[in-house]
């Protein structure tokens, strides 16, 4: 490969003249923005232990009242991006949110898309666009761009959930903002009940064409049952995985990030090919050994791990007797829409 000249190879008075005119020579910086062969990601493979995180999150519950926090969240920040940038990857933000019994996180809406994956506790609910969604462990609840949402808790123990947002991307686009609003009125009906039976939907009266997000809550009992059925039905299938989709269109549930659930059979090791998007793995059930390049992470229940793009990952179920279940978020819809998606295998 050709050696390119350095900035220092240019005379100082020439460099100063360029700077005065807001001009920059490309060649000293070319390899930084177009590295050879594959990107040089800032995203580092990173593991967040729930056991380590939980007491710190509960402490935040004592230190900061909900009214002073608006959302009481500890952000899972990737050190490769600088902690203060609050990014898990280029496009993904992860946070663990705590709501204490009786607390209320007031209504707002914002341009980034969010989802919640319920990690622990019962009795909380989130109201999205007037639909009151109960939050049970493992449920995935969408808060798509622009929709009002607020969180409440009628139970008697702390509730914790994982927030996944496309905030870093939307912020980078200079398109990130929020608006506060009044408490929402609850509308009748639940998207997840409308679509609860495979192959049948209401014939009329449901906003078939106009509603971009017909289903907001994806119950874990249904996702888990779908995985078990798939595993039983196709005993030779390696990747026992489901995608969370819009039940009307079959497209990804949201525009920018993709959401999936994966089951590892007892003792199974699954190798995921090196693909361009970054991915996040969160353990729903069981314990998993994740191999990423030369690194290996032991993921216990409720642990979360982020892996850069263009990197193969192996996932091993540490139990020889029971299946393990993972929730996955990735940047695939974004990469596909931009025409950047690559599978390097
Ligand atoms: O619950 O609305 O983790 O607005 C970050 C921003 C959660 C939320 C986050 C948010 C929320």
Short mmCIF file of C-alpha atoms and ligand atoms in Angstrom, two decimals:
data_model
loop_
_atom_site.label_atom_id
_atom_site.label_comp_id
_atom_site.label_asym_id
_atom_site.label_seq_id
_atom_site.Cartn_x
_atom_site.Cartn_y
_atom_site.Cartn_z
CA UNK A 1 0.00 0.00 0.00
CA UNK A 2 1.16 3.46 -0.92
CA UNK A 3 2.66 5.62 1.87
CA UNK A 4 0.83 8.93 2.08
CA UNK A 5 2.43 12.23 3.03
CA UNK A 6 1.92 13.55 6.57
CA UNK A 7 0.54 16.89 7.67
CA UNK A 8 4.01 17.74 9.00
CA UNK A 9 5.42 17.34 5.47
CA UNK A 10 3.65 20.58 4.56
CA UNK A 11 5.21 23.98 5.34
CA UNK A 12 3.78 25.57 8.50
CA UNK A 13 2.74 28.80 6.73
CA UNK A 14 0.82 26.75 4.12
CA UNK A 15 -1.00 24.79 6.87
CA UNK A 16 -1.91 28.05 8.60
CA UNK A 17 -3.22 29.51 5.33
CA UNK A 18 -5.43 26.43 4.88
CA UNK A 19 -6.75 26.65 8.43
CA UNK A 20 -7.62 30.34 8.03
CA UNK A 21 -9.79 29.40 5.04
CA UNK A 22 -11.40 26.36 6.77
CA UNK A 23 -9.61 23.99 4.41
CA UNK A 24 -8.06 20.60 5.24
CA UNK A 25 -5.77 18.45 3.07
CA UNK A 26 -7.33 15.02 2.57
CA UNK A 27 -4.23 12.88 2.11
CA UNK A 28 -2.85 12.99 5.69
CA UNK A 29 -6.30 11.93 6.97
CA UNK A 30 -7.41 9.58 4.21
CA UNK A 31 -6.49 6.29 5.88
CA UNK A 32 -8.24 7.30 9.09
CA UNK A 33 -11.60 7.66 7.35
CA UNK A 34 -11.06 4.87 4.77
CA UNK A 35 -9.00 2.21 6.57
CA UNK A 36 -7.86 -0.78 4.48
CA UNK A 37 -10.09 -3.86 4.22
CA UNK A 38 -12.43 -3.32 7.12
CA UNK A 39 -13.54 -0.53 9.45
CA UNK A 40 -11.68 0.30 12.64
CA UNK A 41 -14.60 0.37 15.05
CA UNK A 42 -14.60 2.43 18.22
CA UNK A 43 -17.10 -0.08 19.57
CA UNK A 44 -15.34 -2.55 21.87
CA UNK A 45 -16.69 -5.93 22.90
CA UNK A 46 -18.00 -5.05 26.36
CA UNK A 47 -19.75 -7.02 29.11
CA UNK A 48 -22.05 -5.52 31.76
CA UNK A 49 -22.74 -7.79 34.73
CA UNK A 50 -26.25 -7.46 36.17
CA UNK A 51 -24.99 -8.58 39.57
CA UNK A 52 -22.53 -5.65 39.61
CA UNK A 53 -24.98 -3.15 38.12
CA UNK A 54 -28.10 -3.90 40.17
CA UNK A 55 -26.95 -2.60 43.59
CA UNK A 56 -25.72 0.61 41.93
CA UNK A 57 -29.09 1.05 40.22
CA UNK A 58 -30.98 0.43 43.48
CA UNK A 59 -28.68 2.97 45.18
CA UNK A 60 -29.71 5.51 42.51
CA UNK A 61 -33.27 4.85 43.70
CA UNK A 62 -32.23 6.09 47.16
CA UNK A 63 -30.03 8.96 45.98
CA UNK A 64 -32.21 10.54 43.29
CA UNK A 65 -36.00 10.86 43.45
CA UNK A 66 -37.82 10.16 40.18
CA UNK A 67 -38.98 13.79 39.93
CA UNK A 68 -35.32 14.85 39.85
CA UNK A 69 -34.31 12.22 37.30
CA UNK A 70 -37.26 12.16 34.88
CA UNK A 71 -35.92 8.72 33.89
CA UNK A 72 -33.75 6.90 36.47
CA UNK A 73 -31.31 5.12 34.22
CA UNK A 74 -27.74 3.88 34.40
CA UNK A 75 -26.36 3.94 30.88
CA UNK A 76 -24.37 0.92 29.65
CA UNK A 77 -21.63 2.94 27.98
CA UNK A 78 -19.01 1.45 25.70
CA UNK A 79 -15.54 2.64 26.78
CA UNK A 80 -14.41 2.59 23.14
CA UNK A 81 -16.75 5.51 22.42
CA UNK A 82 -15.85 7.40 25.61
CA UNK A 83 -18.22 6.86 28.54
CA UNK A 84 -19.61 10.40 28.38
CA UNK A 85 -20.97 9.76 24.87
CA UNK A 86 -23.37 7.15 26.29
CA UNK A 87 -23.14 4.79 23.31
CA UNK A 88 -23.09 1.00 23.24
CA UNK A 89 -22.20 1.09 19.53
CA UNK A 90 -22.35 3.60 16.67
CA UNK A 91 -26.18 3.50 16.56
CA UNK A 92 -27.23 1.80 19.81
CA UNK A 93 -27.80 3.18 23.29
CA UNK A 94 -28.44 0.86 26.26
CA UNK A 95 -29.75 1.83 29.67
CA UNK A 96 -31.00 0.00 32.75
CA UNK A 97 -34.00 1.83 34.13
CA UNK A 98 -35.36 1.53 37.68
CA UNK A 99 -38.90 2.34 38.77
CA UNK A 100 -39.80 2.00 42.47
CA UNK A 101 -43.31 1.06 43.68
CA UNK A 102 -45.69 4.01 43.35
CA UNK A 103 -43.35 6.04 41.17
CA UNK A 104 -44.37 7.74 37.95
CA UNK A 105 -42.10 8.68 35.05
CA UNK A 106 -44.05 11.48 33.35
CA UNK A 107 -45.19 11.50 29.72
CA UNK A 108 -42.89 12.66 26.97
CA UNK A 109 -42.14 11.89 23.37
CA UNK A 110 -38.92 12.08 21.42
CA UNK A 111 -37.47 11.50 17.99
CA UNK A 112 -35.25 8.47 18.82
CA UNK A 113 -37.00 5.09 18.80
CA UNK A 114 -36.91 3.10 22.04
CA UNK A 115 -37.77 -0.38 23.22
CA UNK A 116 -37.97 -1.78 26.75
CA UNK A 117 -37.04 -5.33 27.65
CA UNK A 118 -38.30 -6.13 31.13
CA UNK A 119 -35.52 -7.60 33.26
CA UNK A 120 -36.98 -7.96 36.74
CA UNK A 121 -40.12 -7.26 38.80
CA UNK A 122 -43.86 -7.23 38.24
CA UNK A 123 -46.61 -4.63 38.44
CA UNK A 124 -45.19 -1.83 36.31
CA UNK A 125 -46.76 -0.62 33.11
CA UNK A 126 -45.88 1.74 30.34
CA UNK A 127 -48.48 3.65 28.38
CA UNK A 128 -47.49 4.16 24.75
CA UNK A 129 -49.74 6.21 22.46
CA UNK A 130 -52.62 5.67 24.91
CA UNK A 131 -52.18 1.88 25.08
CA UNK A 132 -51.45 0.69 28.62
CA UNK A 133 -48.88 -2.11 28.34
CA UNK A 134 -48.27 -4.35 31.36
CA UNK A 135 -44.56 -5.03 31.90
CA UNK A 136 -43.74 -8.66 32.66
CA UNK A 137 -40.29 -10.21 32.62
CA UNK A 138 -38.99 -10.69 29.10
CA UNK A 139 -41.70 -8.62 27.39
CA UNK A 140 -40.52 -6.34 24.61
CA UNK A 141 -42.39 -3.03 24.45
CA UNK A 142 -41.90 -0.60 21.57
CA UNK A 143 -41.81 3.15 21.99
CA UNK A 144 -41.46 4.22 18.36
CA UNK A 145 -40.36 7.68 17.32
CA UNK A 146 -42.77 10.45 18.22
CA UNK A 147 -45.19 8.41 20.34
CA UNK A 148 -46.11 9.62 23.84
CA UNK A 149 -44.94 7.34 26.62
CA UNK A 150 -44.94 7.29 30.42
CA UNK A 151 -44.12 4.63 33.00
CA UNK A 152 -45.99 3.75 36.24
CA UNK A 153 -45.69 1.08 38.92
CA UNK A 154 -48.49 -0.41 41.05
CA UNK A 155 -46.44 -3.37 42.34
CA UNK A 156 -44.52 -3.65 45.60
CA UNK A 157 -40.94 -4.38 44.46
CA UNK A 158 -38.50 -2.47 42.26
CA UNK A 159 -38.92 -2.99 38.52
CA UNK A 160 -35.90 -2.91 36.20
CA UNK A 161 -35.86 -2.89 32.43
CA UNK A 162 -33.34 -2.55 29.64
CA UNK A 163 -33.85 0.43 27.33
CA UNK A 164 -32.52 0.13 23.78
CA UNK A 165 -32.59 3.32 21.72
CA UNK A 166 -31.19 4.46 18.39
CA UNK A 167 -30.27 7.70 20.19
CA UNK A 168 -26.57 7.84 19.11
CA UNK A 169 -27.58 7.75 15.46
CA UNK A 170 -30.44 10.22 15.81
CA UNK A 171 -28.20 12.54 17.85
CA UNK A 172 -25.44 12.29 15.22
CA UNK A 173 -28.05 13.25 12.61
CA UNK A 174 -28.79 16.38 14.71
CA UNK A 175 -32.39 15.18 14.86
CA UNK A 176 -32.69 14.34 18.57
CA UNK A 177 -35.14 16.26 20.79
CA UNK A 178 -37.96 15.62 23.27
CA UNK A 179 -41.30 17.20 24.22
CA UNK A 180 -43.00 16.92 27.64
CA UNK A 181 -46.71 16.23 27.76
CA UNK A 182 -49.69 15.69 30.05
CA UNK A 183 -50.75 12.31 31.40
CA UNK A 184 -52.25 10.28 28.57
CA UNK A 185 -55.83 9.07 28.39
CA UNK A 186 -55.95 5.29 28.16
CA UNK A 187 -57.50 4.00 24.93
CA UNK A 188 -59.30 0.64 24.82
CA UNK A 189 -57.65 -2.32 23.08
CA UNK A 190 -54.26 -3.98 22.98
CA UNK A 191 -52.27 -4.67 19.80
CA UNK A 192 -50.77 -7.84 21.23
CA UNK A 193 -54.25 -9.28 21.83
CA UNK A 194 -55.38 -8.34 18.32
CA UNK A 195 -52.43 -10.27 16.85
CA UNK A 196 -52.24 -13.03 19.48
CA UNK A 197 -53.48 -15.81 17.18
CA UNK A 198 -51.38 -16.80 14.19
CA UNK A 199 -53.01 -16.26 10.80
CA UNK A 200 -56.12 -14.43 11.99
CA UNK A 201 -56.69 -10.70 12.39
CA UNK A 202 -59.82 -8.59 12.76
CA UNK A 203 -61.52 -8.12 9.40
CA UNK A 204 -62.49 -4.51 9.92
CA UNK A 205 -62.20 -1.51 12.17
CA UNK A 206 -58.51 -1.91 12.96
CA UNK A 207 -56.28 0.82 11.51
CA UNK A 208 -54.77 -1.49 8.91
CA UNK A 209 -53.19 1.04 6.60
CA UNK A 210 -52.63 4.06 8.80
CA UNK A 211 -51.03 2.52 11.88
CA UNK A 212 -47.26 2.14 11.40
CA UNK A 213 -46.89 0.37 14.77
CA UNK A 214 -49.93 -1.93 15.15
CA UNK A 215 -48.30 -3.98 17.93
CA UNK A 216 -46.48 -2.31 20.81
CA UNK A 217 -46.08 -5.14 23.31
CA UNK A 218 -44.52 -8.50 22.41
CA UNK A 219 -45.12 -10.82 25.40
CA UNK A 220 -42.20 -13.07 26.35
CA UNK A 221 -44.51 -16.07 26.92
CA UNK A 222 -45.39 -15.96 23.20
CA UNK A 223 -41.80 -15.41 22.01
CA UNK A 224 -40.47 -18.21 24.22
CA UNK A 225 -43.23 -20.60 23.10
CA UNK A 226 -42.43 -19.76 19.44
CA UNK A 227 -38.75 -20.61 20.03
CA UNK A 228 -39.57 -23.90 21.73
CA UNK A 229 -41.95 -24.84 18.92
CA UNK A 230 -39.32 -23.98 16.31
CA UNK A 231 -36.66 -26.04 18.12
CA UNK A 232 -39.00 -29.05 18.38
CA UNK A 233 -40.23 -28.72 14.82
CA UNK A 234 -36.78 -28.42 13.25
CA UNK A 235 -34.38 -30.54 15.32
CA UNK A 236 -31.52 -29.90 12.85
CA UNK A 237 -31.93 -26.11 12.79
CA UNK A 238 -28.82 -24.41 14.19
CA UNK A 239 -30.01 -20.86 14.79
CA UNK A 240 -33.29 -21.19 16.66
CA UNK A 241 -34.07 -17.52 16.34
CA UNK A 242 -37.14 -15.33 15.87
CA UNK A 243 -37.39 -11.72 14.69
CA UNK A 244 -39.72 -9.17 16.22
CA UNK A 245 -41.72 -7.85 13.26
CA UNK A 246 -44.63 -5.62 12.42
CA UNK A 247 -47.47 -8.18 12.18
CA UNK A 248 -49.16 -6.28 9.33
CA UNK A 249 -46.17 -5.92 7.02
CA UNK A 250 -43.70 -8.57 8.22
CA UNK A 251 -40.99 -5.88 8.22
CA UNK A 252 -38.71 -5.24 11.20
CA UNK A 253 -40.66 -3.93 14.20
CA UNK A 254 -38.71 -0.66 14.03
CA UNK A 255 -36.91 1.20 11.23
CA UNK A 256 -33.36 1.47 12.53
CA UNK A 257 -32.61 -1.31 15.03
CA UNK A 258 -33.58 -4.99 14.77
CA UNK A 259 -34.81 -7.14 17.66
CA UNK A 260 -34.63 -10.92 17.97
CA UNK A 261 -34.84 -13.76 20.48
CA UNK A 262 -32.55 -16.78 20.29
CA UNK A 263 -32.71 -20.17 21.96
CA UNK A 264 -29.57 -22.26 22.44
CA UNK A 265 -30.29 -25.96 22.83
CA UNK A 266 -28.72 -27.71 25.86
CA UNK A 267 -24.93 -27.77 25.36
CA UNK A 268 -25.17 -26.04 21.96
CA UNK A 269 -22.46 -23.77 20.56
CA UNK A 270 -23.70 -21.44 17.83
CA UNK A 271 -21.31 -19.52 15.61
CA UNK A 272 -22.70 -16.25 14.28
CA UNK A 273 -20.96 -15.03 11.10
CA UNK A 274 -19.05 -11.74 10.90
CA UNK A 275 -21.57 -9.19 9.64
CA UNK A 276 -21.34 -5.43 9.31
CA UNK A 277 -23.81 -4.40 12.10
CA UNK A 278 -22.95 -4.26 15.79
CA UNK A 279 -25.05 -6.47 18.05
CA UNK A 280 -26.15 -6.61 21.69
CA UNK A 281 -26.86 -9.84 23.59
CA UNK A 282 -28.90 -9.94 26.80
CA UNK A 283 -29.41 -13.18 28.73
CA UNK A 284 -33.08 -13.97 29.39
CA UNK A 285 -32.57 -17.46 30.80
CA UNK A 286 -29.54 -19.63 31.54
CA UNK A 287 -25.82 -18.85 31.27
CA UNK A 288 -23.80 -18.36 28.12
CA UNK A 289 -20.14 -18.23 27.12
CA UNK A 290 -19.67 -15.62 24.41
CA UNK A 291 -16.47 -15.78 22.32
CA UNK A 292 -15.52 -12.59 20.46
CA UNK A 293 -12.14 -12.70 18.70
CA UNK A 294 -9.64 -13.68 21.42
CA UNK A 295 -11.95 -12.59 24.22
CA UNK A 296 -14.46 -14.68 26.10
CA UNK A 297 -17.27 -13.46 28.37
CA UNK A 298 -19.26 -15.54 30.81
CA UNK A 299 -22.77 -14.12 30.67
CA UNK A 300 -25.03 -14.88 33.61
CA UNK A 301 -28.77 -14.25 33.76
CA UNK A 302 -29.65 -10.60 32.90
CA UNK A 303 -26.09 -9.81 31.79
CA UNK A 304 -25.63 -7.74 28.65
CA UNK A 305 -22.81 -7.76 26.10
CA UNK A 306 -22.09 -5.62 23.06
CA UNK A 307 -20.06 -6.74 20.04
CA UNK A 308 -18.73 -4.56 17.19
CA UNK A 309 -19.63 -5.21 13.56
CA UNK A 310 -17.48 -7.29 11.17
CA UNK A 311 -16.80 -9.68 14.07
CA UNK A 312 -17.77 -13.34 14.35
CA UNK A 313 -19.31 -14.39 17.67
CA UNK A 314 -19.69 -17.82 19.22
CA UNK A 315 -22.37 -18.44 21.82
CA UNK A 316 -22.18 -21.53 24.02
CA UNK A 317 -24.96 -22.66 26.31
CA UNK A 318 -23.16 -23.56 29.55
CA UNK A 319 -25.90 -25.96 30.58
CA UNK A 320 -25.98 -29.50 29.17
CA UNK A 321 -29.55 -30.05 30.40
CA UNK A 322 -31.60 -26.89 29.83
CA UNK A 323 -32.02 -24.48 26.91
CA UNK A 324 -30.74 -20.90 27.22
CA UNK A 325 -32.55 -17.84 25.90
CA UNK A 326 -31.13 -14.54 24.66
CA UNK A 327 -32.58 -11.25 23.55
CA UNK A 328 -30.63 -9.64 20.69
CA UNK A 329 -30.65 -6.10 19.33
CA UNK A 330 -28.64 -5.08 16.28
CA UNK A 331 -28.16 -2.46 13.58
CA UNK A 332 -29.22 -4.69 10.66
CA UNK A 333 -32.30 -2.70 9.48
CA UNK A 334 -30.15 0.45 9.35
CA UNK A 335 -27.31 -1.24 7.45
CA UNK A 336 -29.76 -2.80 4.97
CA UNK A 337 -31.54 0.49 4.32
CA UNK A 338 -28.23 2.26 3.75
CA UNK A 339 -26.99 -0.51 1.44
CA UNK A 340 -24.06 -1.15 3.81
CA UNK A 341 -25.05 -4.61 5.05
CA UNK A 342 -22.32 -7.23 4.63
CA UNK A 343 -21.97 -10.85 5.62
CA UNK A 344 -18.25 -11.71 5.55
CA UNK A 345 -18.62 -15.49 5.77
O1 LIG B 1 -37.92 5.84 29.32
O2 LIG B 1 -38.42 7.44 27.98
O3 LIG B 1 -33.06 5.12 28.79
O4 LIG B 1 -36.51 9.01 27.17
C1 LIG B 1 -33.43 7.20 27.74
C2 LIG B 1 -34.31 8.19 27.33
C3 LIG B 1 -35.25 5.96 28.64
C4 LIG B 1 -37.59 6.72 28.52
C5 LIG B 1 -33.90 6.10 28.38
C6 LIG B 1 -35.64 8.06 27.57
C7 LIG B 1 -36.14 6.92 28.23
#
